[in-house]
Amino acid sequence: MLLSVNTFVSLDGVMQGPGAPDEDRSGGFDRGGWLVPHASTHTDEVVESWFREADAFLFGRTSFGLLGGYWPKVTDPDDLIAAKLNTLPKYVVSSKLTDDEADWSPTTVLRGDVIDEVRRLKELPGRELQVHGSWKLVQTLHQAGLVDVYRLLQYPVVVGTGKRLFPDGSAPATFATVDESSRVLPGGVVSLTLHPTSLGAISAGAYAVDEGRSATVLG
């Protein structure tokens, strides 16, 4: 399976607490719910397209608890997201969560080395192993070069504080966009699909004047 990270970000890269004021107040965060005023049928369609590709889910402990407290209550048979989340295999990374506490069936608790566990999961048959939310886990996966696809909805909001998708200290990386699924939606939300092309270093260059003309020099 491909490993995809699917998340909502602000213009300043914040992914913390997009859906409600009390979703994630860790670190004193008090600006939750910033996504909701910009949600639309257009953003809903994009998110549903993400979930259509899923054959399994991978969560950190906090996101597993948040999503598991909401989506099992959605019983509408026509709700694609609920159907996927409530029926497909789920894996949660935690050293403390018990099997009894992980009662959002079917769920498997991963207690071993995260990198080794995820590499094993990626070798299973299927389309995508999807990560949603799970900020700390996403940092680990990025640093290890395990993410195959990033799908982002970037909202026209500067949150100003909070957990960023790529915080200071993240491994340098470059990406290529998938043009057919990257676009600006009505209302200014940007849908991006990104494939990593390099990790650990980025190319650089400079502008220089060559025979009276401005030119780019890559080095």
Backbone as numpy.savetxt, mean C-alpha at the origin, in Angstrom:
# Nx Ny Nz CAx CAy CAz Cx Cy Cz
3.06 -15.80 -6.60 2.22 -14.60 -6.60 3.09 -13.35 -6.60
2.60 -12.33 -7.28 3.21 -11.03 -7.17 2.82 -10.42 -5.82
3.71 -9.61 -5.26 3.41 -8.90 -4.02 3.10 -7.45 -4.37
1.89 -7.01 -4.07 1.52 -5.63 -4.37 1.19 -4.88 -3.08
1.60 -3.60 -3.05 1.24 -2.69 -1.97 0.19 -1.74 -2.53
-0.95 -1.69 -1.88 -2.09 -0.89 -2.35 -2.47 0.06 -1.24
-2.34 1.38 -1.49 -2.54 2.29 -0.37 -2.96 3.67 -0.85
-3.44 4.45 0.12 -3.84 5.84 -0.11 -2.76 6.74 0.49
-2.38 7.78 -0.24 -1.38 8.72 0.26 -1.82 10.15 -0.01
-1.33 11.06 0.81 -1.54 12.49 0.61 -0.43 13.04 -0.29
-0.52 14.32 -0.62 0.53 14.93 -1.44 1.89 14.87 -0.75
1.90 14.92 0.58 3.16 14.81 1.30 3.47 13.39 1.74
2.81 12.41 1.11 3.18 11.02 1.30 2.63 10.34 2.52
1.74 11.00 3.27 1.20 10.40 4.49 0.17 9.34 4.14
0.25 8.19 4.81 -0.72 7.11 4.62 -1.44 6.75 5.92
-1.20 7.51 6.97 -1.77 7.20 8.28 -3.21 7.68 8.39
-4.08 6.83 8.90 -5.44 7.21 9.26 -6.27 7.87 8.18
-6.28 7.36 6.95 -7.03 8.07 5.91 -8.55 8.00 6.07
-9.05 6.94 6.73 -10.47 6.67 6.65 -11.34 7.14 7.81
-10.73 7.57 8.92 -11.55 7.99 10.07 -10.66 8.68 11.10
-11.21 9.62 11.88 -10.40 10.32 12.88 -9.72 9.39 13.88
-10.39 8.29 14.25 -9.83 7.39 15.27 -9.18 6.14 14.67
-8.97 6.13 13.36 -8.42 4.93 12.72 -7.03 4.59 13.25
-6.18 5.60 13.38 -4.82 5.36 13.87 -4.31 6.64 14.51
-4.41 6.71 15.83 -3.96 7.90 16.56 -2.55 7.73 17.14
-1.85 6.68 16.72 -0.51 6.44 17.25 0.39 7.63 16.94
1.31 7.90 17.88 2.21 9.04 17.71 1.52 10.38 17.89
0.31 10.37 18.48 -0.43 11.62 18.66 -1.10 12.13 17.41
-1.25 11.28 16.39 -1.83 11.71 15.12 -3.30 12.09 15.31
-3.66 13.32 14.92 -5.02 13.81 15.14 -5.65 14.36 13.86
-5.18 13.87 12.71 -5.70 14.38 11.43 -6.31 13.26 10.58
-6.79 12.23 11.24 -7.37 11.11 10.53 -8.66 11.47 9.81
-8.97 10.68 8.78 -10.17 10.91 7.99 -9.97 11.85 6.82
-8.72 12.18 6.50 -8.43 13.19 5.47 -8.84 12.75 4.07
-8.98 11.45 3.85 -9.37 10.93 2.53 -10.86 11.13 2.24
-11.69 10.98 3.25 -13.13 10.81 3.06 -13.78 11.94 2.26
-13.46 13.22 2.47 -14.11 14.27 1.69 -13.82 14.20 0.19
-12.81 13.43 -0.20 -12.41 13.35 -1.60 -12.78 12.01 -2.24
-13.46 11.15 -1.48 -13.88 9.85 -2.02 -15.00 10.06 -3.04
-15.05 9.18 -4.04 -16.04 9.31 -5.10 -16.26 7.95 -5.75
-17.22 7.88 -6.64 -17.41 6.64 -7.40 -16.17 6.32 -8.22
-15.43 7.35 -8.62 -14.21 7.12 -9.42 -13.12 6.46 -8.59
-12.93 6.93 -7.36 -11.92 6.29 -6.51 -12.38 4.89 -6.10
-13.69 4.73 -5.86 -14.22 3.40 -5.53 -13.93 2.39 -6.64
-14.10 2.82 -7.89 -13.85 1.93 -9.03 -12.39 1.51 -9.09
-11.49 2.44 -8.80 -10.07 2.10 -8.81 -9.75 1.08 -7.72
-10.26 1.30 -6.52 -9.99 0.39 -5.41 -10.56 -1.00 -5.71
-11.75 -1.04 -6.27 -12.31 -2.34 -6.63 -11.44 -3.06 -7.67
-10.86 -2.30 -8.59 -9.96 -2.92 -9.58 -8.73 -3.51 -8.92
-8.26 -2.90 -7.83 -7.14 -3.49 -7.08 -7.55 -4.84 -6.53
-8.68 -4.89 -5.87 -9.10 -6.10 -5.17 -9.42 -7.24 -6.14
-9.79 -6.92 -7.37 -10.06 -7.98 -8.34 -8.82 -8.82 -8.62
-7.63 -8.27 -8.40 -6.38 -8.98 -8.68 -5.91 -9.84 -7.52
-6.59 -9.75 -6.39 -6.10 -10.41 -5.17 -6.46 -11.89 -5.14
-5.51 -12.69 -4.69 -5.76 -14.09 -4.37 -5.41 -14.41 -2.92
-4.77 -13.45 -2.23 -4.46 -13.59 -0.81 -4.06 -12.21 -0.29
-4.09 -12.08 1.04 -3.76 -10.79 1.66 -2.71 -10.98 2.74
-1.87 -9.95 2.90 -0.82 -9.93 3.90 -0.96 -8.64 4.70
-1.04 -8.76 6.03 -1.25 -7.59 6.87 -0.25 -7.54 8.02
-0.01 -6.32 8.48 0.60 -6.13 9.78 -0.46 -6.28 10.84
-0.02 -6.36 12.09 -0.95 -6.62 13.19 -2.03 -5.53 13.32
-1.64 -4.27 13.24 -2.59 -3.18 13.46 -3.64 -3.13 12.36
-3.20 -3.20 11.11 -4.15 -3.13 9.99 -5.07 -4.34 9.98
-4.54 -5.49 10.36 -5.39 -6.69 10.45 -6.52 -6.46 11.45
-6.20 -5.86 12.59 -7.22 -5.60 13.59 -8.24 -4.58 13.12
-7.78 -3.53 12.44 -8.70 -2.48 11.97 -9.64 -3.02 10.89
-9.07 -3.69 9.90 -9.89 -4.20 8.80 -10.78 -5.34 9.28
-10.24 -6.17 10.17 -11.00 -7.29 10.68 -12.14 -6.87 11.60
-12.08 -5.65 12.10 -13.17 -5.15 12.91 -14.28 -4.50 12.10
-14.02 -4.32 10.80 -14.99 -3.63 9.94 -15.61 -4.54 8.88
-14.75 -5.18 8.09 -15.26 -5.86 6.89 -16.10 -7.10 7.16
-15.89 -7.86 8.23 -16.80 -8.98 8.48 -18.25 -8.55 8.72
-18.44 -7.27 9.08 -19.79 -6.76 9.29 -20.49 -6.41 7.98
-19.72 -6.32 6.89 -20.30 -5.99 5.58 -20.74 -7.29 4.93
-22.02 -7.52 4.89 -22.56 -8.79 4.41 -23.25 -8.68 3.05
-23.22 -7.50 2.45 -23.81 -7.31 1.12 -23.12 -8.24 0.12
-23.83 -9.18 -0.49 -23.19 -10.13 -1.41 -22.62 -9.48 -2.66
-23.04 -8.25 -2.95 -22.55 -7.55 -4.13 -21.33 -6.68 -3.84
-20.88 -6.67 -2.59 -19.71 -5.87 -2.23 -18.45 -6.66 -2.53
-17.76 -6.28 -3.60 -16.58 -7.02 -4.06 -15.48 -7.04 -3.01
-15.23 -5.89 -2.38 -14.13 -5.81 -1.42 -14.40 -6.71 -0.22
-15.61 -6.65 0.30 -15.96 -7.51 1.44 -15.85 -8.98 1.07
-16.33 -9.33 -0.12 -16.27 -10.73 -0.55 -14.84 -11.23 -0.61
-13.95 -10.40 -1.13 -12.54 -10.80 -1.23 -11.90 -10.93 0.16
-12.07 -9.89 0.97 -11.43 -9.88 2.28 -11.97 -10.96 3.21
-13.24 -11.25 3.10 -13.85 -12.20 4.04 -13.69 -13.66 3.63
-13.27 -13.92 2.40 -13.18 -15.31 1.96 -11.78 -15.77 1.56
-10.93 -14.86 1.11 -9.60 -15.27 0.64 -8.63 -15.48 1.81
-7.56 -16.25 1.60 -6.57 -16.46 2.66 -5.95 -15.14 3.11
-5.78 -15.01 4.41 -5.17 -13.83 5.00 -3.99 -14.28 5.86
-2.91 -13.51 5.77 -1.71 -13.78 6.56 -1.39 -12.52 7.34
-1.15 -12.67 8.63 -0.85 -11.52 9.47 0.48 -11.75 10.17
1.33 -10.74 10.10 2.66 -10.81 10.71 2.55 -10.35 12.16
2.80 -11.25 13.10 2.73 -10.89 14.51 3.41 -11.96 15.36
4.16 -11.50 16.35 4.77 -12.45 17.29 3.91 -12.66 18.52
2.86 -11.84 18.68 2.05 -11.89 19.90 0.61 -12.34 19.65
0.11 -12.18 18.45 -1.29 -12.53 18.15 -1.47 -14.04 18.24
-2.48 -14.46 18.97 -2.75 -15.90 19.09 -3.66 -16.35 17.96
-3.71 -17.66 17.76 -4.60 -18.20 16.73 -6.06 -17.91 17.06
-6.40 -17.92 18.34 -7.78 -17.63 18.74 -8.14 -16.17 18.46
-7.18 -15.28 18.63 -7.43 -13.87 18.35 -7.52 -13.59 16.85
-6.85 -14.41 16.06 -6.88 -14.24 14.61 -8.07 -15.00 14.04
-9.27 -14.58 14.43 -10.48 -15.34 14.11 -11.21 -14.83 12.87
-10.55 -13.97 12.09 -11.12 -13.52 10.81 -10.74 -14.58 9.77
-11.56 -15.57 9.66 -11.22 -16.76 8.88 -11.31 -16.49 7.37
-10.42 -17.13 6.58 -9.28 -17.95 6.99 -8.02 -17.09 7.18
-7.41 -17.19 8.35 -6.22 -16.39 8.67 -5.12 -17.29 9.21
-3.89 -17.02 8.79 -2.70 -17.69 9.31 -1.78 -16.64 9.91
-1.34 -16.87 11.14 -0.41 -15.95 11.80 1.02 -16.34 11.43
1.78 -15.37 10.95 3.19 -15.60 10.59 4.07 -15.14 11.75
4.74 -16.08 12.40 5.53 -15.74 13.58 7.03 -15.88 13.33
7.41 -16.37 12.16 8.82 -16.54 11.85 9.43 -15.28 11.26
10.60 -15.42 10.68 11.27 -14.30 10.03 10.39 -13.77 8.89
10.09 -12.47 8.94 9.15 -11.89 7.98 9.61 -12.09 6.55
10.87 -11.82 6.29 11.39 -11.90 4.92 11.27 -13.32 4.39
11.67 -14.28 5.19 11.59 -15.68 4.76 10.14 -16.11 4.54
9.26 -15.69 5.44 7.85 -16.06 5.32 7.24 -15.48 4.05
7.55 -14.24 3.76 6.97 -13.59 2.57 7.54 -14.20 1.29
8.79 -14.50 1.28 9.37 -15.17 0.10 8.67 -16.50 -0.15
8.37 -17.21 0.91 7.66 -18.49 0.77 6.26 -18.27 0.21
5.56 -17.27 0.71 4.21 -16.99 0.24 4.20 -16.59 -1.24
5.21 -15.85 -1.65 5.26 -15.40 -3.04 5.43 -16.57 -4.02
5.89 -17.69 -3.53 6.08 -18.85 -4.40 4.81 -19.69 -4.53
3.77 -19.32 -3.77 2.51 -20.04 -3.90 1.81 -19.65 -5.20
0.96 -20.52 -5.74 0.25 -20.17 -6.97 -0.78 -19.07 -6.72
-1.03 -18.29 -7.76 -2.02 -17.22 -7.66 -1.55 -15.97 -8.35
-2.43 -14.97 -8.36 -2.09 -13.71 -9.02 -1.34 -12.76 -8.09
-2.03 -12.30 -7.05 -1.38 -11.32 -6.18 -1.58 -11.64 -4.71
-0.52 -11.42 -3.95 -0.54 -11.34 -2.50 -0.56 -9.84 -2.19
-1.69 -9.35 -1.68 -1.87 -7.91 -1.55 -1.68 -7.42 -0.12
-0.98 -6.30 0.00 -0.82 -5.60 1.27 -1.66 -4.32 1.20
-2.47 -4.10 2.23 -3.25 -2.87 2.35 -2.95 -2.26 3.72
-2.70 -0.94 3.74 -2.29 -0.33 5.01 -0.95 -0.90 5.45
-0.89 -1.31 6.72 0.28 -2.07 7.22 1.59 -1.30 7.05
1.61 -0.08 7.57 2.74 0.84 7.34 4.10 0.23 7.70
4.23 -0.31 8.88 5.53 -0.85 9.30 5.94 -2.03 8.43
5.00 -2.89 8.10 5.30 -4.03 7.24 5.75 -3.57 5.86
5.11 -2.54 5.32 5.49 -2.03 4.00 6.94 -1.56 4.01
7.37 -0.93 5.10 8.78 -0.49 5.17 9.73 -1.68 5.08
9.39 -2.74 5.80 10.23 -3.94 5.79 10.29 -4.55 4.40
9.15 -4.65 3.74 9.09 -5.25 2.40 9.84 -4.40 1.38
9.72 -3.08 1.50 10.44 -2.20 0.57 11.94 -2.34 0.75
12.39 -2.30 2.00 13.83 -2.38 2.26 14.41 -3.70 1.73
13.61 -4.75 1.74 14.09 -6.07 1.28 13.90 -6.27 -0.21
13.30 -5.31 -0.90 13.09 -5.44 -2.34 12.07 -6.49 -2.72
11.08 -6.70 -1.88 10.10 -7.77 -2.12 8.82 -7.28 -2.80
8.66 -5.97 -2.95 7.43 -5.44 -3.54 7.55 -5.41 -5.06
6.59 -6.02 -5.74 6.58 -6.06 -7.20 5.78 -4.93 -7.81
4.74 -4.48 -7.13 3.86 -3.45 -7.66 3.39 -2.54 -6.51
3.43 -1.23 -6.75 2.80 -0.27 -5.86 1.60 0.33 -6.58
0.43 0.28 -5.94 -0.75 0.96 -6.47 -1.14 2.04 -5.46
-1.16 3.27 -5.92 -1.43 4.39 -5.04 -2.60 5.21 -5.54
-3.41 5.69 -4.62 -4.32 6.79 -4.89 -3.79 7.97 -4.08
-3.35 9.01 -4.79 -2.79 10.18 -4.13 -3.83 11.30 -4.13
-4.16 11.76 -2.93 -5.23 12.73 -2.76 -4.68 14.15 -2.66
-5.43 15.13 -3.15 -4.95 16.52 -3.17 -5.03 17.17 -1.79
-4.31 16.60 -0.86 -4.32 17.05 0.54 -2.89 17.02 1.07
-2.49 18.05 1.79 -1.25 18.02 2.56 -1.65 17.81 4.02
-1.32 16.64 4.56 -1.69 16.32 5.94 -0.74 17.01 6.92
0.54 17.06 6.59 1.48 17.81 7.39 2.20 17.05 8.47
1.71 15.89 8.83 2.35 15.05 9.84 1.82 13.64 9.68
2.50 12.67 10.27 2.02 11.29 10.21 2.98 10.35 9.50
2.59 9.10 9.46 3.43 8.06 8.86 3.41 8.19 7.34
4.60 8.32 6.75 4.71 8.47 5.31 5.05 7.14 4.66
4.57 6.95 3.44 4.84 5.71 2.71 6.33 5.45 2.62
7.10 6.46 2.27 8.55 6.34 2.20 9.17 7.38 3.15
9.34 7.02 4.42 9.88 7.98 5.39 11.38 8.17 5.20
11.94 9.12 5.93 13.38 9.32 5.93 14.07 8.00 6.27
15.13 7.71 5.53 15.86 6.47 5.75 15.43 5.32 4.86
14.39 5.53 4.04 13.98 4.47 3.11 15.06 4.20 2.09
15.14 2.95 1.63 16.10 2.61 0.59 15.80 3.41 -0.68
16.80 4.04 -1.30 16.56 4.76 -2.55 16.02 3.79 -3.60
15.12 4.28 -4.45 14.51 3.41 -5.46 14.01 4.25 -6.62
13.90 3.62 -7.77 13.26 4.25 -8.92 12.14 3.34 -9.40
11.18 3.95 -10.11 9.97 3.24 -10.52 9.62 3.59 -11.96
8.88 2.69 -12.59 8.28 2.95 -13.90 6.77 2.91 -13.73
6.08 3.85 -14.38 4.63 3.86 -14.28 4.02 2.93 -15.32
2.87 2.38 -14.97 2.07 1.61 -15.91 1.03 2.57 -16.47
1.24 3.00 -17.71 0.47 4.12 -18.25 -1.03 3.87 -18.30
-1.43 2.64 -18.65 -2.85 2.40 -18.84 -3.65 2.45 -17.53
-2.97 2.36 -16.39 -3.69 2.41 -15.11 -3.23 3.59 -14.25
-2.50 4.52 -14.84 -2.07 5.73 -14.12 -2.74 6.92 -14.78
-3.54 7.66 -13.99 -4.30 8.77 -14.56 -4.78 9.69 -13.44
-5.22 10.88 -13.85 -5.83 11.82 -12.93 -7.34 11.63 -12.98
-7.95 11.39 -11.83 -9.38 11.16 -11.75 -10.11 12.50 -11.59
-11.38 12.55 -11.93 -12.17 13.76 -11.64 -12.07 14.11 -10.16
-11.82 15.37 -9.87 -11.64 15.80 -8.49 -10.19 15.93 -8.08
-9.27 15.50 -8.95 -7.85 15.72 -8.69 -7.10 14.60 -8.03
-7.76 13.49 -7.71 -7.05 12.33 -7.15 -6.26 11.66 -8.26
-5.02 11.30 -7.97 -4.14 10.67 -8.96 -4.03 9.18 -8.68
-4.33 8.38 -9.69 -4.17 6.93 -9.59 -2.84 6.55 -10.24
-1.99 5.87 -9.47 -0.66 5.50 -9.95 -0.42 4.01 -9.76
0.11 3.37 -10.78 0.62 2.01 -10.66 2.09 2.04 -11.00
2.92 1.60 -10.07 4.37 1.73 -10.18 5.05 0.38 -10.04
5.98 0.11 -10.93 6.82 -1.09 -10.83 8.24 -0.65 -10.46
8.80 -1.19 -9.39 10.19 -0.85 -9.05 11.15 -1.28 -10.15
12.07 -0.40 -10.49 13.09 -0.72 -11.50 14.49 -0.79 -10.91
14.70 -0.19 -9.75 16.00 -0.30 -9.07 15.80 -0.04 -7.59
16.67 -0.60 -6.79 16.60 -0.43 -5.33 18.02 -0.31 -4.80
18.23 0.67 -3.94 19.53 0.83 -3.30 20.35 1.96 -3.86
20.02 2.42 -5.05 20.75 3.54 -5.67 19.83 4.20 -6.68
20.05 5.48 -6.92 19.30 6.20 -7.93 20.27 6.89 -8.87
19.86 7.04 -10.11 20.69 7.74 -11.09 20.64 9.24 -10.82
21.66 9.94 -11.28 21.71 11.39 -11.08 22.28 12.05 -12.33
22.14 13.33 -12.40 22.65 14.08 -13.54 22.72 15.55 -13.19
22.94 16.36 -14.20 23.06 17.80 -13.99 22.70 18.52 -15.28
22.36 19.79 -15.13 22.17 20.66 -16.30 23.47 21.43 -16.53
23.83 21.55 -17.80 25.06 22.26 -18.15 24.83 23.02 -19.45
25.66 24.04 -19.68 25.60 24.79 -20.92 26.63 24.23 -21.88
26.18 23.78 -23.05 27.05 23.19 -24.06 26.89 23.98 -25.35
27.97 24.73 -25.70 27.96 25.54 -26.90 26.75 26.47 -26.96
26.47 27.09 -25.80 25.40 28.08 -25.73 24.02 27.50 -25.52
23.92 26.19 -25.41 22.62 25.56 -25.23 22.57 24.81 -23.89
21.39 24.90 -23.28 21.18 24.14 -22.04 21.05 22.67 -22.39
21.79 21.82 -21.66 21.76 20.38 -21.95 21.77 19.61 -20.65
21.27 18.39 -20.73 21.33 17.51 -19.56 22.52 16.56 -19.71
23.17 16.34 -18.58 24.33 15.45 -18.54 24.04 14.38 -17.50
23.96 13.14 -17.92 23.72 12.04 -16.99 25.04 11.39 -16.63
25.18 11.07 -15.34 26.43 10.46 -14.93 26.19 9.38 -13.90
